[in-house]
mmCIF file of C-alpha atoms and ligand atoms in Angstrom:
data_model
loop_
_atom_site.group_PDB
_atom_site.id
_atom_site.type_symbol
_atom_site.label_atom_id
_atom_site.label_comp_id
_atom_site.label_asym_id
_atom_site.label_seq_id
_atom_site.Cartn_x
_atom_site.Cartn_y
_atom_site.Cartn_z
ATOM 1 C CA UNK A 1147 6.904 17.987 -5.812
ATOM 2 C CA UNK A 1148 8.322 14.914 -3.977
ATOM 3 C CA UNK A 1149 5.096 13.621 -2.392
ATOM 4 C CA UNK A 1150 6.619 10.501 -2.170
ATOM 5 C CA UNK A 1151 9.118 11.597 0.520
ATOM 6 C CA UNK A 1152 7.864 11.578 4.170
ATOM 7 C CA UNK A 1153 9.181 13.989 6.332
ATOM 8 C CA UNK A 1154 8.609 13.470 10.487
ATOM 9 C CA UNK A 1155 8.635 17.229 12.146
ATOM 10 C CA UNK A 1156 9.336 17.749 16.109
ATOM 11 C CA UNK A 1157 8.151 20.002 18.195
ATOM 12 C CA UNK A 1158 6.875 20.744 21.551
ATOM 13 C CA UNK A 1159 4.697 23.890 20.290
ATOM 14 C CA UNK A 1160 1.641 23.436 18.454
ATOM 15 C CA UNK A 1161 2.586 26.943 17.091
ATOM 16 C CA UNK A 1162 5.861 25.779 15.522
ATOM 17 C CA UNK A 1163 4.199 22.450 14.776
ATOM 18 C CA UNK A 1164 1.694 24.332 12.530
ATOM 19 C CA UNK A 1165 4.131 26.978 10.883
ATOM 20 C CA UNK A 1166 6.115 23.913 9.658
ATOM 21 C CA UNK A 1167 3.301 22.326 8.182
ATOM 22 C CA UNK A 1168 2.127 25.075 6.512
ATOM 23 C CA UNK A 1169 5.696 25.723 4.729
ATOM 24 C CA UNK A 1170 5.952 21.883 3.872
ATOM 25 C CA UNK A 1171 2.730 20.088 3.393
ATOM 26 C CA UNK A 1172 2.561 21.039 -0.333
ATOM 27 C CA UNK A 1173 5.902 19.137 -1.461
ATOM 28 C CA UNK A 1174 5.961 16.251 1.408
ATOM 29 C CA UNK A 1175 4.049 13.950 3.077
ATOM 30 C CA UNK A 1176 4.231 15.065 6.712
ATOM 31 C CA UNK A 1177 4.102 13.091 10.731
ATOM 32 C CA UNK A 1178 4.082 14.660 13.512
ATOM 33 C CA UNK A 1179 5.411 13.991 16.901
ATOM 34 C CA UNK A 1180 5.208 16.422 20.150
ATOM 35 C CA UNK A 1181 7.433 14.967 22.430
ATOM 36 C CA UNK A 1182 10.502 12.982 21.832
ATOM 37 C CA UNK A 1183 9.314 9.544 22.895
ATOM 38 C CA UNK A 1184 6.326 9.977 20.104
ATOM 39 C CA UNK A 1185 9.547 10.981 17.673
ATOM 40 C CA UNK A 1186 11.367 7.476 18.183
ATOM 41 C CA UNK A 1187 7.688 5.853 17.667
ATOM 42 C CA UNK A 1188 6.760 7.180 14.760
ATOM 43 C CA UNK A 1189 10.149 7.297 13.265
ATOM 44 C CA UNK A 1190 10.200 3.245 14.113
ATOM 45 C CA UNK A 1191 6.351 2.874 12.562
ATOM 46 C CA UNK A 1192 6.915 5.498 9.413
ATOM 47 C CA UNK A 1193 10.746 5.307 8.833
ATOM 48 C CA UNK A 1194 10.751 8.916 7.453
ATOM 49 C CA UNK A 1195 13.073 10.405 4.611
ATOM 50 C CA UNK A 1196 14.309 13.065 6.907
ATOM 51 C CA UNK A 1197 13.580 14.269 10.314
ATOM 52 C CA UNK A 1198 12.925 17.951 11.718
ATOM 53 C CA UNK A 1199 14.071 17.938 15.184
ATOM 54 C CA UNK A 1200 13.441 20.381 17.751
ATOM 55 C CA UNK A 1201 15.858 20.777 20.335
ATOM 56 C CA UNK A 1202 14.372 22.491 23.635
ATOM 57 C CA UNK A 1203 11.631 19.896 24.497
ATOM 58 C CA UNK A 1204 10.905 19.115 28.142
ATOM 59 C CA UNK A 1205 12.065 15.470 29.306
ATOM 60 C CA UNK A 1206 13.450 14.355 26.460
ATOM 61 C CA UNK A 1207 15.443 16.912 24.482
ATOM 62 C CA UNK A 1208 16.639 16.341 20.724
ATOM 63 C CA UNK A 1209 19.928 15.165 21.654
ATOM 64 C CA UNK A 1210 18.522 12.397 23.231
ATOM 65 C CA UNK A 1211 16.426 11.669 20.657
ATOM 66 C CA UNK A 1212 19.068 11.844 17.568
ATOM 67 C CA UNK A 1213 21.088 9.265 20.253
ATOM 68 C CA UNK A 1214 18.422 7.386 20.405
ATOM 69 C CA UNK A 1215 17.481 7.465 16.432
ATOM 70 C CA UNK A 1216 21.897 7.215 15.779
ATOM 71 C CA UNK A 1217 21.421 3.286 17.859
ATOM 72 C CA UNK A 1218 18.964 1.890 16.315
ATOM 73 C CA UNK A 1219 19.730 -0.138 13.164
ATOM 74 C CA UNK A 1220 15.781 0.872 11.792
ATOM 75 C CA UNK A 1221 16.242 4.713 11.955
ATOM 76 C CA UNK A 1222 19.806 5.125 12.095
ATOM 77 C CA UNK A 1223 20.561 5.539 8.650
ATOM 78 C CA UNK A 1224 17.706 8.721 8.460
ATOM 79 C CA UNK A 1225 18.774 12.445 7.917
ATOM 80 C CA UNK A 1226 18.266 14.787 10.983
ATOM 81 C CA UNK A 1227 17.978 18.144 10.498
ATOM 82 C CA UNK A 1228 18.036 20.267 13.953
ATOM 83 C CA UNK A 1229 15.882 23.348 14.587
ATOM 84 C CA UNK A 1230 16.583 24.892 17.393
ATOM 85 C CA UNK A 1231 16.403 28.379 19.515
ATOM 86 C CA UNK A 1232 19.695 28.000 20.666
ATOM 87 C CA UNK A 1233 21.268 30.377 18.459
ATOM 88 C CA UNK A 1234 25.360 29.247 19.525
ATOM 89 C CA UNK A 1235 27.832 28.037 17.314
ATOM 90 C CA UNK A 1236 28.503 25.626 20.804
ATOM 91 C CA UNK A 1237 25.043 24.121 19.969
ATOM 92 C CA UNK A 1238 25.126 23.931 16.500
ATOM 93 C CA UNK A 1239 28.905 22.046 17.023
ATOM 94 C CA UNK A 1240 27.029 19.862 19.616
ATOM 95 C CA UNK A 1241 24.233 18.857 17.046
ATOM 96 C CA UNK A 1242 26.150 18.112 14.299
ATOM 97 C CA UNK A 1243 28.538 16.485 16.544
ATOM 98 C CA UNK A 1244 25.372 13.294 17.192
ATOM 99 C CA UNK A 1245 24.972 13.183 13.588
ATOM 100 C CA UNK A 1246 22.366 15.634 12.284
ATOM 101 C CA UNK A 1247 23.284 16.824 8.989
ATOM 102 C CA UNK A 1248 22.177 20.251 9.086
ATOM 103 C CA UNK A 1249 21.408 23.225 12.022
ATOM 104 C CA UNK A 1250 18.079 25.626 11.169
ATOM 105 C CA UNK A 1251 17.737 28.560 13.806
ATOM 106 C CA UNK A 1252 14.565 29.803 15.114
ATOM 107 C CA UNK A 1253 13.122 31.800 14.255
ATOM 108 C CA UNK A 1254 13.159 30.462 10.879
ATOM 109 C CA UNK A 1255 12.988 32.066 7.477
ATOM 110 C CA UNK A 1256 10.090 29.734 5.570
ATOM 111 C CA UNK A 1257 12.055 30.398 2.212
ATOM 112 C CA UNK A 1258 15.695 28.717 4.177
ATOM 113 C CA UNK A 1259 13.446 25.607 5.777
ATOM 114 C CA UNK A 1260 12.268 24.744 2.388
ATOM 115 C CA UNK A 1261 15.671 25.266 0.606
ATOM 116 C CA UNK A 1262 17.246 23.074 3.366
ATOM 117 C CA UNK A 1263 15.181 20.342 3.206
ATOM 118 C CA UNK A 1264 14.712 20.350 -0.315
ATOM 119 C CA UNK A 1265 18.356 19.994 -0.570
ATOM 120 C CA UNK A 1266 18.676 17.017 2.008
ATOM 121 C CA UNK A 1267 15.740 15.288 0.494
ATOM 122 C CA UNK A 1268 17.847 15.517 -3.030
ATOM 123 C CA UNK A 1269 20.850 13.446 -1.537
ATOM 124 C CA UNK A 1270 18.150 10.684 -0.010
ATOM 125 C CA UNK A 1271 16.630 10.493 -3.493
ATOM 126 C CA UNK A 1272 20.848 10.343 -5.320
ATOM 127 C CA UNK A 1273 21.396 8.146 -2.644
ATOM 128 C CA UNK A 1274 18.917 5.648 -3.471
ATOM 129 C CA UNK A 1275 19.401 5.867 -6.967
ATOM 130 C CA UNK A 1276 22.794 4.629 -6.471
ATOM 131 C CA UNK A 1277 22.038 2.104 -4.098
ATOM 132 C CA UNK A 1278 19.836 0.715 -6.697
ATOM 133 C CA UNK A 1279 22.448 0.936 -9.302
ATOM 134 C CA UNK A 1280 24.903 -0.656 -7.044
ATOM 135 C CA UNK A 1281 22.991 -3.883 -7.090
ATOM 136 C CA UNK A 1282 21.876 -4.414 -10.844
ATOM 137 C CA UNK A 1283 24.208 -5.918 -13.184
ATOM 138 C CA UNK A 1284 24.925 -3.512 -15.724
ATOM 139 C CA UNK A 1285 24.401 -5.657 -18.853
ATOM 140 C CA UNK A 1286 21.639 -7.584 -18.315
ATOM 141 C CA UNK A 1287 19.725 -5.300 -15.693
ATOM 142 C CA UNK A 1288 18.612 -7.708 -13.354
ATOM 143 C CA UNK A 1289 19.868 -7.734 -9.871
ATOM 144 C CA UNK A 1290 23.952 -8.779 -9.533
ATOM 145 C CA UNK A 1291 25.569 -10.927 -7.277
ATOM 146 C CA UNK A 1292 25.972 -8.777 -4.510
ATOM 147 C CA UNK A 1293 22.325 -8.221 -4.573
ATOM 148 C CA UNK A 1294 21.879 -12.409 -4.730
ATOM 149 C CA UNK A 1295 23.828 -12.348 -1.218
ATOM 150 C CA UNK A 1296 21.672 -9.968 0.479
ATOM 151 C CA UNK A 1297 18.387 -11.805 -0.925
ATOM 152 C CA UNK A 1298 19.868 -15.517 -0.719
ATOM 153 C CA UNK A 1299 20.690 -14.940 3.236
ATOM 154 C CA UNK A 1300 17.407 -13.144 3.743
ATOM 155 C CA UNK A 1301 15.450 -15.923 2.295
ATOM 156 C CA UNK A 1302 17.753 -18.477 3.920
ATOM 157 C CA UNK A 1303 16.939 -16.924 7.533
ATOM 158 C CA UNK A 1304 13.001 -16.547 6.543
ATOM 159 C CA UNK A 1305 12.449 -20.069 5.317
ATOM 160 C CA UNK A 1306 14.297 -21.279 8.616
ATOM 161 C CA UNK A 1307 11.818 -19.622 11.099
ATOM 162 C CA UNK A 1308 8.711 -20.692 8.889
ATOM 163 C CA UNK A 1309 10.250 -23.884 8.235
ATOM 164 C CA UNK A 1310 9.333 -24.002 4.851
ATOM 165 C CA UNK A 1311 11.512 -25.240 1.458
ATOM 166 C CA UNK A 1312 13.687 -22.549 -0.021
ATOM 167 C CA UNK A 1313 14.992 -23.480 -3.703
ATOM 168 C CA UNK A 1314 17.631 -22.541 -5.328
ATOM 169 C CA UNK A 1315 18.506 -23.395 -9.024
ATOM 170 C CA UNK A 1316 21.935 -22.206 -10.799
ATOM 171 C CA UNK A 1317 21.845 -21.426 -14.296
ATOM 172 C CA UNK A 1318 24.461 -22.381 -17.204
ATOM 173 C CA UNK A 1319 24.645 -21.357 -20.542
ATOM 174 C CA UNK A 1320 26.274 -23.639 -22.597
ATOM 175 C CA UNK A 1321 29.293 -23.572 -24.692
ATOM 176 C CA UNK A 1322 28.868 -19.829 -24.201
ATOM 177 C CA UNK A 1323 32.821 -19.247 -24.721
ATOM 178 C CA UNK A 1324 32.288 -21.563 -28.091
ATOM 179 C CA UNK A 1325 29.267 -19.031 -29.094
ATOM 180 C CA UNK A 1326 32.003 -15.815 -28.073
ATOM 181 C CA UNK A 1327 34.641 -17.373 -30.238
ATOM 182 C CA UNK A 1328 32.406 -17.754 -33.085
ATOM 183 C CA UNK A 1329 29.705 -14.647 -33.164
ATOM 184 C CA UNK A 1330 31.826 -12.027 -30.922
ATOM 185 C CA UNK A 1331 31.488 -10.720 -27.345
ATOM 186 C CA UNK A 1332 28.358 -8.266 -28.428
ATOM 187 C CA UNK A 1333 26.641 -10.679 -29.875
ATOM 188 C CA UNK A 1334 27.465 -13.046 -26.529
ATOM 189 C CA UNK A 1335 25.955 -9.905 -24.652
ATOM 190 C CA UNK A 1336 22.611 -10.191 -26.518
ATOM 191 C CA UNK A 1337 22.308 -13.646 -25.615
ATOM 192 C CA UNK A 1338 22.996 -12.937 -21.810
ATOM 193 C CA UNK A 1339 20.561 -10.658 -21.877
ATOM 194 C CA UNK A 1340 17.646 -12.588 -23.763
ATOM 195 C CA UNK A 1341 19.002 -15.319 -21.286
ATOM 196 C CA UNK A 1342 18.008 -12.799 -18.152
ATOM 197 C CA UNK A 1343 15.052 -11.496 -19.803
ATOM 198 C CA UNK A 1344 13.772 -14.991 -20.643
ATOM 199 C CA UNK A 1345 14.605 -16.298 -16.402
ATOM 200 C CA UNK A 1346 12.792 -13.017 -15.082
ATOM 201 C CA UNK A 1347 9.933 -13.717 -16.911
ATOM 202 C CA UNK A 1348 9.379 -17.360 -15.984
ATOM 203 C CA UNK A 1349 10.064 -16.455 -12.715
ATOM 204 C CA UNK A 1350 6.247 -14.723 -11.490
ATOM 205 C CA UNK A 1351 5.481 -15.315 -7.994
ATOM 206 C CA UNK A 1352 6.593 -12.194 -5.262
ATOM 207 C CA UNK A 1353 9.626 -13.337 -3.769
ATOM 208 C CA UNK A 1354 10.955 -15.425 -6.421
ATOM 209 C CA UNK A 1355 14.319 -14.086 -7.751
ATOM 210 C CA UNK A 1356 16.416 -13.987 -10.094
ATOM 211 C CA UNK A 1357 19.979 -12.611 -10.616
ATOM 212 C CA UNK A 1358 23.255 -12.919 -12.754
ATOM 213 C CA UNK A 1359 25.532 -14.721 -10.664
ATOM 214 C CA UNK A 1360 28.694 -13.848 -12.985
ATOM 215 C CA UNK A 1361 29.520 -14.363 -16.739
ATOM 216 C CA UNK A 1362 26.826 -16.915 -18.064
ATOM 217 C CA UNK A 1363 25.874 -18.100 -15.053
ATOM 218 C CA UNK A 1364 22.369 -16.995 -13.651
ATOM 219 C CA UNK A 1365 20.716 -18.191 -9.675
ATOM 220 C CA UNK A 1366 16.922 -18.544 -9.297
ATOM 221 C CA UNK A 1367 15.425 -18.211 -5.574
ATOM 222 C CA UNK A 1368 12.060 -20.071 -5.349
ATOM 223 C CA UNK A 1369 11.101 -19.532 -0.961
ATOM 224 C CA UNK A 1370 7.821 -21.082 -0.265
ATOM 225 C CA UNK A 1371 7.472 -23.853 -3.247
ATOM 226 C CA UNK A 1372 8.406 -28.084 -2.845
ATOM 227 C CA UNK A 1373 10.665 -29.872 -4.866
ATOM 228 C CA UNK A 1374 7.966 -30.671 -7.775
ATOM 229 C CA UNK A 1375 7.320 -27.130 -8.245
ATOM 230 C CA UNK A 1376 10.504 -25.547 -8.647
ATOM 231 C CA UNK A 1377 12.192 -28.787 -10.904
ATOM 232 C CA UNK A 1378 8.831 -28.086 -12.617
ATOM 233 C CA UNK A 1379 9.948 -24.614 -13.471
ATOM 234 C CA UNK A 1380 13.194 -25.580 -13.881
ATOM 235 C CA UNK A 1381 12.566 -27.474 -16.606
ATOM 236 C CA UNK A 1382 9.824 -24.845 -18.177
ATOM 237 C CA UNK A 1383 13.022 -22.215 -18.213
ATOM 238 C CA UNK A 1384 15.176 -24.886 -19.878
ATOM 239 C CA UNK A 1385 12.489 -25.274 -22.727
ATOM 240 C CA UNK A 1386 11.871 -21.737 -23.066
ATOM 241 C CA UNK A 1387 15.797 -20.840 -23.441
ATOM 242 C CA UNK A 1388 15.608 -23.554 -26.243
ATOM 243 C CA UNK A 1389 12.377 -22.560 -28.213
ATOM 244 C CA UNK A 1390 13.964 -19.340 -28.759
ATOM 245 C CA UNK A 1391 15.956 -21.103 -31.411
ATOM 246 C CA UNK A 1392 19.330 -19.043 -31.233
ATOM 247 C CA UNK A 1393 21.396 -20.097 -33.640
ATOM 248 C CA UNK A 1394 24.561 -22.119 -32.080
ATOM 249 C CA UNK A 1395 26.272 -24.105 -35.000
ATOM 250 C CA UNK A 1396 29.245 -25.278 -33.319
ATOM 251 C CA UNK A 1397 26.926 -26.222 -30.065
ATOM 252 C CA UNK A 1398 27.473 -30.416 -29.580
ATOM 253 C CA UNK A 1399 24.595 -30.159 -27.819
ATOM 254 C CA UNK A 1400 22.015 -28.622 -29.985
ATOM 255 C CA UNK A 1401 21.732 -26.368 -33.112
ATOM 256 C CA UNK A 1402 20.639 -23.621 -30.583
ATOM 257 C CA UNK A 1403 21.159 -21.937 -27.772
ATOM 258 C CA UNK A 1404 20.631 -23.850 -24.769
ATOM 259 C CA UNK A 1405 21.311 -23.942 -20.599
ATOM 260 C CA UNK A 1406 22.094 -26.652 -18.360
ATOM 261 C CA UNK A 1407 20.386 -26.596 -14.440
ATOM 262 C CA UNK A 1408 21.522 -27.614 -11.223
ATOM 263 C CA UNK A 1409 18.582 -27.401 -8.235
ATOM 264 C CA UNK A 1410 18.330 -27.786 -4.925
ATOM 265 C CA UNK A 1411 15.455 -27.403 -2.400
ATOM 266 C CA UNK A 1412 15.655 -27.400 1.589
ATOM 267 C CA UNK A 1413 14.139 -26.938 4.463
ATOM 268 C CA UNK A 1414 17.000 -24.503 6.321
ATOM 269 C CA UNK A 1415 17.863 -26.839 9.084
ATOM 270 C CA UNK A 1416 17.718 -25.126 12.948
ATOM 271 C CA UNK A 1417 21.645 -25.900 13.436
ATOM 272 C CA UNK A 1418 22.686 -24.342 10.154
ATOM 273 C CA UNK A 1419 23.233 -20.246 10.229
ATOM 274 C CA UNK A 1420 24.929 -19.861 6.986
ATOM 275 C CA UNK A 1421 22.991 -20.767 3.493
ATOM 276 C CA UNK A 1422 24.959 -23.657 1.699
ATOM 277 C CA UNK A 1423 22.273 -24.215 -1.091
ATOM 278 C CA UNK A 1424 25.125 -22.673 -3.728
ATOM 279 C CA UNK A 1425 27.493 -25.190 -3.093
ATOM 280 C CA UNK A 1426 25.429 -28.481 -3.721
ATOM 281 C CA UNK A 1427 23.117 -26.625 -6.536
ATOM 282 C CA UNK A 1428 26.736 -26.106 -8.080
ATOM 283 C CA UNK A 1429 27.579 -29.907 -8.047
ATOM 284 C CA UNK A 1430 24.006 -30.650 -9.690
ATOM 285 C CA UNK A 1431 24.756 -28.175 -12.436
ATOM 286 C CA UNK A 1432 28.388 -29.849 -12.890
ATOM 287 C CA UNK A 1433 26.692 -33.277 -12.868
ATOM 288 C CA UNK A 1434 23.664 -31.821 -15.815
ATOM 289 C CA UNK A 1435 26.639 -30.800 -18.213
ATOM 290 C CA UNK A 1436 28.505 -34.342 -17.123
ATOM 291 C CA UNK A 1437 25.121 -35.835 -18.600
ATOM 292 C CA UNK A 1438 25.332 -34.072 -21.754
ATOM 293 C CA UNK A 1439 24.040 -30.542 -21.023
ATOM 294 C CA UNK A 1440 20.963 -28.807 -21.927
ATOM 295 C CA UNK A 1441 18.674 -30.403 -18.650
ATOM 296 C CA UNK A 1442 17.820 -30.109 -15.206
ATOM 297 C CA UNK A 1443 19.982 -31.884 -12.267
ATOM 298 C CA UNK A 1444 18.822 -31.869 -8.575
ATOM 299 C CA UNK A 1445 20.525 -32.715 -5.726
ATOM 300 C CA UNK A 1446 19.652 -33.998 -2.362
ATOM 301 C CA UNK A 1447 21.162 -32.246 0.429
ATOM 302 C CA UNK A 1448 22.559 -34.845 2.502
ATOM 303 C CA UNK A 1449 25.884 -35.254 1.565
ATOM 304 C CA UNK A 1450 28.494 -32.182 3.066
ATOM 305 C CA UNK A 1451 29.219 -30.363 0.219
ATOM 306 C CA UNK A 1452 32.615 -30.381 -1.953
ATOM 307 C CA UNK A 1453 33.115 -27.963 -4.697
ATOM 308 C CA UNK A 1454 33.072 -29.482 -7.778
ATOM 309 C CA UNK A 1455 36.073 -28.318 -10.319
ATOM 310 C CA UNK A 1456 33.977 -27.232 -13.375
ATOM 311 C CA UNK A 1457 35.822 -27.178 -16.607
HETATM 312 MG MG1 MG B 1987 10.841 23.362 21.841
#
């Protein structure tokens, strides 16, 4: 049923080890793990959807290894259900107490164990879902600014070890509020999202990205590419936004739609921990609609960056 979900069972006996398996290896892909230091391994190695986790086990005992799961960044986020022998409310208290979400006693009923974790499994999969959600702009359906953040400081950090150019291109449409005034908001919404449609599919190589920074503004990421290449592609996006020959009659610029692009690529310097790309991509966009609008800017970062005020 979810054979995409991996579940990591616990135990010291083969025998329970075996019974679990059997109830579970239909719906889930299963690891195992006899001892708690193999648990922290494998849950480091497989980062499971949910974690059986046997109690009594010599040396080290499932509340070490939940502690042990709970402080570290890479599993602590996983479900933990606890099976245990201990039939006590005191240890059940105790369990959920270091985090585990649910309490299974031993002996189990099979029909209970595969309620349970059918159950937990459901919130990992509603919890995803919304994560997902939580990051896509809800208009266009590409990833939203939050989203940009998390990428933008990701790639930032990356392209600093490797040493390698990170680019980063902002995206104007212009005289959008001119094109609201005259056609409406909806039809402003169909252009934002032929707009998104039109960067995300320029944009091809894995680990490019693109996202709606707010209103009609749009980022591109570009790691791993020099200077030529991504003004290349700037300037491909610019003509494509053009050729599809939206109708904007009170544009100054052109009878159609069109954007304007500010660039910037780097090499993350050693001394720098926070990204400032944004800030000087920003003043090459406000310098491409200075210059009339509808072309590609880039900037040299050299200068320490000042906000532009953007009318
Ligand atoms: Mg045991």
């Amino acid at each position: 049923m979810n054979p995409t979900y991996t579940l990591l069972i616990v135990d010291d006996e083969k025998q329970n080890r075996t019974l679990l398996t059997e109830l579970l290896k239909d719906e889930y892909h299963l690891i195992l793990a006899k001892n708690g230091i193999q648990a922290l391994d494998r849950a480091i190695e497989h980062r499971p959807d949910l974690i059986l986790l046997d109690v009594l086990m010599p040396e080290m005992d499932g509340h070490a290894v939940i502690q042990s799961l709970k402080n570290d960044d890479r599993t602590k986020e996983i479900p933990v259900i606890f099976v245990s022998a201990l039939d006590s409310t005191e240890s059940e208290e105790r369990g959920l107490e270091l985090g585990a979400v649910d309490y299974i006693s031993k002996p189990f009923s099979p029909s209970i164990v595969r309620a349970r974790v059918r159950n937990h499994i459901q919130s990992v999969h509603q919890r995803r879902l919304l994560e997902q959600l939580a990051l896509l702009d809800g208009l266009t359906e590409i990833p939203n600014h939050r989203r940009f953040s998390q990428v933008y400081a990701q790639e930032w950090r990356r392209c600093r070890r490797s040493a390698s150019p990170l680019s980063l291109i902002v995206v104007d449409v212009d005289h959008f509020k001119m094109y609201n005034d005259s056609n409406g908001h909806a039809a402003g919404d169909i252009v934002l999202r032929q707009v998104a449609q039109t960067l995300k599919a320029a944009v091809k190589r894995s680990g490019d990205f693109v996202a709606r920074y707010g209103g009609e503004e749009f980022v591109i990421l570009l790691p791993d590419i020099d200077q030529n290449g991504a003004e290349a592609l700037a300037e491909q996006v610019r003509a494509e936004i053009e050729s599809l020959c939206i109708p904007h009659v009170d544009s100054p610029v052109s009878p159609w739609v069109t954007i304007s692009l500010g660039g910037v690529t780097q090499i993350p310097p050693e001394s720098q921990d926070e990204p400032e790309l944004f800030c000087i991509a920003d003043a090459a966009l406000y310098q491409a609609k200075r210059q009339g609008r509808n072309r590609v800017i880039w900037s040299i970062p050299t200068e320490p960056c000042i906000k532009p005020v953007v009318s």
